[in-house]
Amino acid sequence: LAARSPPAATAKKDPSLAQLESTAQAVMKGLEFTEANTAVGFTTHGGTGKWLAPTIDELGVQLAREGRKTVVIVPLSAVVDDAETLYDLDVRLAATLSENGVKQIRRAATLNADPVFIAALAGLVRR
């Protein structure tokens, strides 16, 4: 799973990290993956300071070194194919995985303009 990192200094107080962790667990449970088959890496961030680890690149190398031949990337903190998803995951992370021996690399689709997603957003706005 790939997620955007909050600054490490605020991560323990940031409710988005707990939400991210519970969402990751729910996604993996729904896919019937065990914790041993699940890892979270963090995408790029701006500015200075410490950020959460591992980065998606570090995680990619680690997974390859563990002998993983297939990796499914789930962009957990993205609902659309933004530059971070398209470049960081589809280009940079895929290259890192491939260069380190991973044979099959897939990224789960983001919601983009899926009618069910748009209807859910519209419902929230109407409320």
mmCIF file of the C-alpha atoms, coordinates in Angstrom:
data_MODEL
# 
_entry.id   MODEL 
# 
loop_
_atom_site.group_PDB 
_atom_site.id 
_atom_site.type_symbol 
_atom_site.label_atom_id 
_atom_site.label_alt_id 
_atom_site.label_comp_id 
_atom_site.label_asym_id 
_atom_site.label_entity_id 
_atom_site.label_seq_id 
_atom_site.pdbx_PDB_ins_code 
_atom_site.Cartn_x 
_atom_site.Cartn_y 
_atom_site.Cartn_z 
_atom_site.occupancy 
_atom_site.B_iso_or_equiv 
_atom_site.pdbx_formal_charge 
_atom_site.auth_seq_id 
_atom_site.auth_comp_id 
_atom_site.auth_asym_id 
_atom_site.auth_atom_id 
_atom_site.pdbx_PDB_model_num 
ATOM 1   C CA . LEU A 1 1   ? 0.000   0.000   0.000   1.00 0.00 ? 1   LEU A CA 1 
ATOM 2   C CA . ALA A 1 2   ? 1.282   3.454   -0.814  1.00 0.00 ? 2   ALA A CA 1 
ATOM 3   C CA . ALA A 1 3   ? 0.332   6.501   1.211   1.00 0.00 ? 3   ALA A CA 1 
ATOM 4   C CA . ARG A 1 4   ? 1.411   10.111  1.533   1.00 0.00 ? 4   ARG A CA 1 
ATOM 5   C CA . SER A 1 5   ? 3.533   10.639  4.646   1.00 0.00 ? 5   SER A CA 1 
ATOM 6   C CA . PRO A 1 6   ? 2.628   13.235  7.235   1.00 0.00 ? 6   PRO A CA 1 
ATOM 7   C CA . PRO A 1 7   ? 5.630   14.880  8.950   1.00 0.00 ? 7   PRO A CA 1 
ATOM 8   C CA . ALA A 1 8   ? 7.066   12.493  11.558  1.00 0.00 ? 8   ALA A CA 1 
ATOM 9   C CA . ALA A 1 9   ? 6.864   15.209  14.238  1.00 0.00 ? 9   ALA A CA 1 
ATOM 10  C CA . THR A 1 10  ? 3.066   15.379  13.936  1.00 0.00 ? 10  THR A CA 1 
ATOM 11  C CA . ALA A 1 11  ? 2.304   11.806  12.862  1.00 0.00 ? 11  ALA A CA 1 
ATOM 12  C CA . LYS A 1 12  ? 1.315   10.546  16.314  1.00 0.00 ? 12  LYS A CA 1 
ATOM 13  C CA . LYS A 1 13  ? -1.134  13.429  16.740  1.00 0.00 ? 13  LYS A CA 1 
ATOM 14  C CA . ASP A 1 14  ? -2.378  13.349  13.142  1.00 0.00 ? 14  ASP A CA 1 
ATOM 15  C CA . PRO A 1 15  ? -5.682  11.447  12.891  1.00 0.00 ? 15  PRO A CA 1 
ATOM 16  C CA . SER A 1 16  ? -5.008  10.713  9.214   1.00 0.00 ? 16  SER A CA 1 
ATOM 17  C CA . LEU A 1 17  ? -2.295  8.200   10.143  1.00 0.00 ? 17  LEU A CA 1 
ATOM 18  C CA . ALA A 1 18  ? -4.693  6.149   12.290  1.00 0.00 ? 18  ALA A CA 1 
ATOM 19  C CA . GLN A 1 19  ? -7.293  6.395   9.516   1.00 0.00 ? 19  GLN A CA 1 
ATOM 20  C CA . LEU A 1 20  ? -4.684  5.265   7.007   1.00 0.00 ? 20  LEU A CA 1 
ATOM 21  C CA . GLU A 1 21  ? -3.753  2.255   9.135   1.00 0.00 ? 21  GLU A CA 1 
ATOM 22  C CA . SER A 1 22  ? -7.380  1.189   9.666   1.00 0.00 ? 22  SER A CA 1 
ATOM 23  C CA . THR A 1 23  ? -8.127  1.660   5.954   1.00 0.00 ? 23  THR A CA 1 
ATOM 24  C CA . ALA A 1 24  ? -5.069  -0.404  5.016   1.00 0.00 ? 24  ALA A CA 1 
ATOM 25  C CA . GLN A 1 25  ? -6.167  -3.200  7.339   1.00 0.00 ? 25  GLN A CA 1 
ATOM 26  C CA . ALA A 1 26  ? -9.712  -3.127  5.941   1.00 0.00 ? 26  ALA A CA 1 
ATOM 27  C CA . VAL A 1 27  ? -8.496  -3.207  2.331   1.00 0.00 ? 27  VAL A CA 1 
ATOM 28  C CA . MET A 1 28  ? -6.166  -6.123  2.982   1.00 0.00 ? 28  MET A CA 1 
ATOM 29  C CA . LYS A 1 29  ? -8.806  -8.019  4.963   1.00 0.00 ? 29  LYS A CA 1 
ATOM 30  C CA . GLY A 1 30  ? -11.282 -7.476  2.122   1.00 0.00 ? 30  GLY A CA 1 
ATOM 31  C CA . LEU A 1 31  ? -8.755  -8.911  -0.318  1.00 0.00 ? 31  LEU A CA 1 
ATOM 32  C CA . GLU A 1 32  ? -8.077  -11.806 2.081   1.00 0.00 ? 32  GLU A CA 1 
ATOM 33  C CA . PHE A 1 33  ? -4.382  -10.913 2.351   1.00 0.00 ? 33  PHE A CA 1 
ATOM 34  C CA . THR A 1 34  ? -2.576  -11.693 5.545   1.00 0.00 ? 34  THR A CA 1 
ATOM 35  C CA . GLU A 1 35  ? -0.435  -9.167  7.377   1.00 0.00 ? 35  GLU A CA 1 
ATOM 36  C CA . ALA A 1 36  ? 2.631   -11.065 6.127   1.00 0.00 ? 36  ALA A CA 1 
ATOM 37  C CA . ASN A 1 37  ? 1.610   -10.176 2.563   1.00 0.00 ? 37  ASN A CA 1 
ATOM 38  C CA . THR A 1 38  ? 0.988   -6.512  3.319   1.00 0.00 ? 38  THR A CA 1 
ATOM 39  C CA . ALA A 1 39  ? 3.361   -3.566  3.677   1.00 0.00 ? 39  ALA A CA 1 
ATOM 40  C CA . VAL A 1 40  ? 2.896   0.198   3.697   1.00 0.00 ? 40  VAL A CA 1 
ATOM 41  C CA . GLY A 1 41  ? 5.374   2.583   2.094   1.00 0.00 ? 41  GLY A CA 1 
ATOM 42  C CA . PHE A 1 42  ? 5.168   6.350   1.959   1.00 0.00 ? 42  PHE A CA 1 
ATOM 43  C CA . THR A 1 43  ? 5.283   8.512   -1.153  1.00 0.00 ? 43  THR A CA 1 
ATOM 44  C CA . THR A 1 44  ? 7.096   11.761  -1.776  1.00 0.00 ? 44  THR A CA 1 
ATOM 45  C CA . HIS A 1 45  ? 6.740   14.774  0.395   1.00 0.00 ? 45  HIS A CA 1 
ATOM 46  C CA . GLY A 1 46  ? 7.965   18.322  0.289   1.00 0.00 ? 46  GLY A CA 1 
ATOM 47  C CA . GLY A 1 47  ? 10.011  20.407  2.629   1.00 0.00 ? 47  GLY A CA 1 
ATOM 48  C CA . THR A 1 48  ? 12.588  19.545  5.208   1.00 0.00 ? 48  THR A CA 1 
ATOM 49  C CA . GLY A 1 49  ? 12.350  17.473  8.342   1.00 0.00 ? 49  GLY A CA 1 
ATOM 50  C CA . LYS A 1 50  ? 11.773  13.822  9.084   1.00 0.00 ? 50  LYS A CA 1 
ATOM 51  C CA . TRP A 1 51  ? 9.030   11.859  7.403   1.00 0.00 ? 51  TRP A CA 1 
ATOM 52  C CA . LEU A 1 52  ? 7.623   8.411   8.014   1.00 0.00 ? 52  LEU A CA 1 
ATOM 53  C CA . ALA A 1 53  ? 9.478   5.408   6.686   1.00 0.00 ? 53  ALA A CA 1 
ATOM 54  C CA . PRO A 1 54  ? 9.876   3.346   4.686   1.00 0.00 ? 54  PRO A CA 1 
ATOM 55  C CA . THR A 1 55  ? 9.591   5.294   1.473   1.00 0.00 ? 55  THR A CA 1 
ATOM 56  C CA . ILE A 1 56  ? 7.981   3.434   -1.387  1.00 0.00 ? 56  ILE A CA 1 
ATOM 57  C CA . ASP A 1 57  ? 11.413  3.059   -2.997  1.00 0.00 ? 57  ASP A CA 1 
ATOM 58  C CA . GLU A 1 58  ? 12.930  1.585   0.175   1.00 0.00 ? 58  GLU A CA 1 
ATOM 59  C CA . LEU A 1 59  ? 9.966   -0.755  0.519   1.00 0.00 ? 59  LEU A CA 1 
ATOM 60  C CA . GLY A 1 60  ? 10.251  -1.792  -3.136  1.00 0.00 ? 60  GLY A CA 1 
ATOM 61  C CA . VAL A 1 61  ? 13.883  -2.808  -2.685  1.00 0.00 ? 61  VAL A CA 1 
ATOM 62  C CA . GLN A 1 62  ? 13.029  -4.625  0.555   1.00 0.00 ? 62  GLN A CA 1 
ATOM 63  C CA . LEU A 1 63  ? 10.210  -6.602  -1.077  1.00 0.00 ? 63  LEU A CA 1 
ATOM 64  C CA . ALA A 1 64  ? 12.459  -7.607  -3.961  1.00 0.00 ? 64  ALA A CA 1 
ATOM 65  C CA . ARG A 1 65  ? 15.206  -8.707  -1.565  1.00 0.00 ? 65  ARG A CA 1 
ATOM 66  C CA . GLU A 1 66  ? 12.643  -10.870 0.243   1.00 0.00 ? 66  GLU A CA 1 
ATOM 67  C CA . GLY A 1 67  ? 12.123  -12.666 -3.050  1.00 0.00 ? 67  GLY A CA 1 
ATOM 68  C CA . ARG A 1 68  ? 8.719   -11.224 -3.942  1.00 0.00 ? 68  ARG A CA 1 
ATOM 69  C CA . LYS A 1 69  ? 8.032   -11.720 -7.645  1.00 0.00 ? 69  LYS A CA 1 
ATOM 70  C CA . THR A 1 70  ? 4.585   -10.132 -7.740  1.00 0.00 ? 70  THR A CA 1 
ATOM 71  C CA . VAL A 1 71  ? 3.600   -6.809  -6.180  1.00 0.00 ? 71  VAL A CA 1 
ATOM 72  C CA . VAL A 1 72  ? 0.206   -5.116  -6.228  1.00 0.00 ? 72  VAL A CA 1 
ATOM 73  C CA . ILE A 1 73  ? 0.403   -1.412  -5.409  1.00 0.00 ? 73  ILE A CA 1 
ATOM 74  C CA . VAL A 1 74  ? -2.644  0.168   -3.770  1.00 0.00 ? 74  VAL A CA 1 
ATOM 75  C CA . PRO A 1 75  ? -2.509  3.994   -3.758  1.00 0.00 ? 75  PRO A CA 1 
ATOM 76  C CA . LEU A 1 76  ? -4.318  4.352   -0.459  1.00 0.00 ? 76  LEU A CA 1 
ATOM 77  C CA . SER A 1 77  ? -4.135  8.117   -0.082  1.00 0.00 ? 77  SER A CA 1 
ATOM 78  C CA . ALA A 1 78  ? -5.092  8.924   -3.679  1.00 0.00 ? 78  ALA A CA 1 
ATOM 79  C CA . VAL A 1 79  ? -8.580  8.944   -5.152  1.00 0.00 ? 79  VAL A CA 1 
ATOM 80  C CA . VAL A 1 80  ? -7.513  10.153  -8.606  1.00 0.00 ? 80  VAL A CA 1 
ATOM 81  C CA . ASP A 1 81  ? -4.583  9.532   -10.918 1.00 0.00 ? 81  ASP A CA 1 
ATOM 82  C CA . ASP A 1 82  ? -2.607  12.591  -9.881  1.00 0.00 ? 82  ASP A CA 1 
ATOM 83  C CA . ALA A 1 83  ? 1.072   13.206  -10.665 1.00 0.00 ? 83  ALA A CA 1 
ATOM 84  C CA . GLU A 1 84  ? 2.106   11.442  -7.481  1.00 0.00 ? 84  GLU A CA 1 
ATOM 85  C CA . THR A 1 85  ? 0.218   8.309   -8.492  1.00 0.00 ? 85  THR A CA 1 
ATOM 86  C CA . LEU A 1 86  ? 1.217   8.371   -12.140 1.00 0.00 ? 86  LEU A CA 1 
ATOM 87  C CA . TYR A 1 87  ? 4.893   9.191   -11.611 1.00 0.00 ? 87  TYR A CA 1 
ATOM 88  C CA . ASP A 1 88  ? 5.848   8.012   -8.110  1.00 0.00 ? 88  ASP A CA 1 
ATOM 89  C CA . LEU A 1 89  ? 3.997   4.708   -8.360  1.00 0.00 ? 89  LEU A CA 1 
ATOM 90  C CA . ASP A 1 90  ? 3.588   3.886   -12.049 1.00 0.00 ? 90  ASP A CA 1 
ATOM 91  C CA . VAL A 1 91  ? 7.021   5.050   -13.163 1.00 0.00 ? 91  VAL A CA 1 
ATOM 92  C CA . ARG A 1 92  ? 9.505   5.363   -10.302 1.00 0.00 ? 92  ARG A CA 1 
ATOM 93  C CA . LEU A 1 93  ? 8.316   2.573   -7.988  1.00 0.00 ? 93  LEU A CA 1 
ATOM 94  C CA . ALA A 1 94  ? 7.623   0.214   -10.901 1.00 0.00 ? 94  ALA A CA 1 
ATOM 95  C CA . ALA A 1 95  ? 11.178  0.805   -12.180 1.00 0.00 ? 95  ALA A CA 1 
ATOM 96  C CA . THR A 1 96  ? 12.650  0.169   -8.711  1.00 0.00 ? 96  THR A CA 1 
ATOM 97  C CA . LEU A 1 97  ? 10.687  -3.072  -8.365  1.00 0.00 ? 97  LEU A CA 1 
ATOM 98  C CA . SER A 1 98  ? 11.575  -4.252  -11.864 1.00 0.00 ? 98  SER A CA 1 
ATOM 99  C CA . GLU A 1 99  ? 15.269  -3.390  -11.488 1.00 0.00 ? 99  GLU A CA 1 
ATOM 100 C CA . ASN A 1 100 ? 15.326  -5.477  -8.309  1.00 0.00 ? 100 ASN A CA 1 
ATOM 101 C CA . GLY A 1 101 ? 13.749  -8.607  -9.775  1.00 0.00 ? 101 GLY A CA 1 
ATOM 102 C CA . VAL A 1 102 ? 9.999   -8.234  -9.304  1.00 0.00 ? 102 VAL A CA 1 
ATOM 103 C CA . LYS A 1 103 ? 8.353   -9.785  -12.376 1.00 0.00 ? 103 LYS A CA 1 
ATOM 104 C CA . GLN A 1 104 ? 4.706   -8.723  -12.076 1.00 0.00 ? 104 GLN A CA 1 
ATOM 105 C CA . ILE A 1 105 ? 3.808   -5.212  -10.982 1.00 0.00 ? 105 ILE A CA 1 
ATOM 106 C CA . ARG A 1 106 ? 0.227   -3.998  -10.908 1.00 0.00 ? 106 ARG A CA 1 
ATOM 107 C CA . ARG A 1 107 ? -1.386  -0.903  -9.465  1.00 0.00 ? 107 ARG A CA 1 
ATOM 108 C CA . ALA A 1 108 ? -4.961  -0.927  -8.261  1.00 0.00 ? 108 ALA A CA 1 
ATOM 109 C CA . ALA A 1 109 ? -7.132  1.594   -10.041 1.00 0.00 ? 109 ALA A CA 1 
ATOM 110 C CA . THR A 1 110 ? -8.021  4.830   -8.328  1.00 0.00 ? 110 THR A CA 1 
ATOM 111 C CA . LEU A 1 111 ? -11.620 6.000   -8.190  1.00 0.00 ? 111 LEU A CA 1 
ATOM 112 C CA . ASN A 1 112 ? -11.246 8.902   -10.651 1.00 0.00 ? 112 ASN A CA 1 
ATOM 113 C CA . ALA A 1 113 ? -14.690 9.547   -12.156 1.00 0.00 ? 113 ALA A CA 1 
ATOM 114 C CA . ASP A 1 114 ? -16.277 6.224   -11.200 1.00 0.00 ? 114 ASP A CA 1 
ATOM 115 C CA . PRO A 1 115 ? -20.051 6.834   -11.092 1.00 0.00 ? 115 PRO A CA 1 
ATOM 116 C CA . VAL A 1 116 ? -20.440 5.239   -7.649  1.00 0.00 ? 116 VAL A CA 1 
ATOM 117 C CA . PHE A 1 117 ? -17.670 7.452   -6.229  1.00 0.00 ? 117 PHE A CA 1 
ATOM 118 C CA . ILE A 1 118 ? -19.148 10.595  -7.810  1.00 0.00 ? 118 ILE A CA 1 
ATOM 119 C CA . ALA A 1 119 ? -22.608 9.705   -6.459  1.00 0.00 ? 119 ALA A CA 1 
ATOM 120 C CA . ALA A 1 120 ? -21.131 9.236   -2.968  1.00 0.00 ? 120 ALA A CA 1 
ATOM 121 C CA . LEU A 1 121 ? -19.411 12.626  -3.155  1.00 0.00 ? 121 LEU A CA 1 
ATOM 122 C CA . ALA A 1 122 ? -22.610 14.261  -4.403  1.00 0.00 ? 122 ALA A CA 1 
ATOM 123 C CA . GLY A 1 123 ? -24.502 12.692  -1.506  1.00 0.00 ? 123 GLY A CA 1 
ATOM 124 C CA . LEU A 1 124 ? -22.013 14.096  0.992   1.00 0.00 ? 124 LEU A CA 1 
ATOM 125 C CA . VAL A 1 125 ? -22.328 17.569  -0.534  1.00 0.00 ? 125 VAL A CA 1 
ATOM 126 C CA . ARG A 1 126 ? -26.109 17.414  -0.438  1.00 0.00 ? 126 ARG A CA 1 
ATOM 127 C CA . ARG A 1 127 ? -26.096 16.472  3.263   1.00 0.00 ? 127 ARG A CA 1 
# 
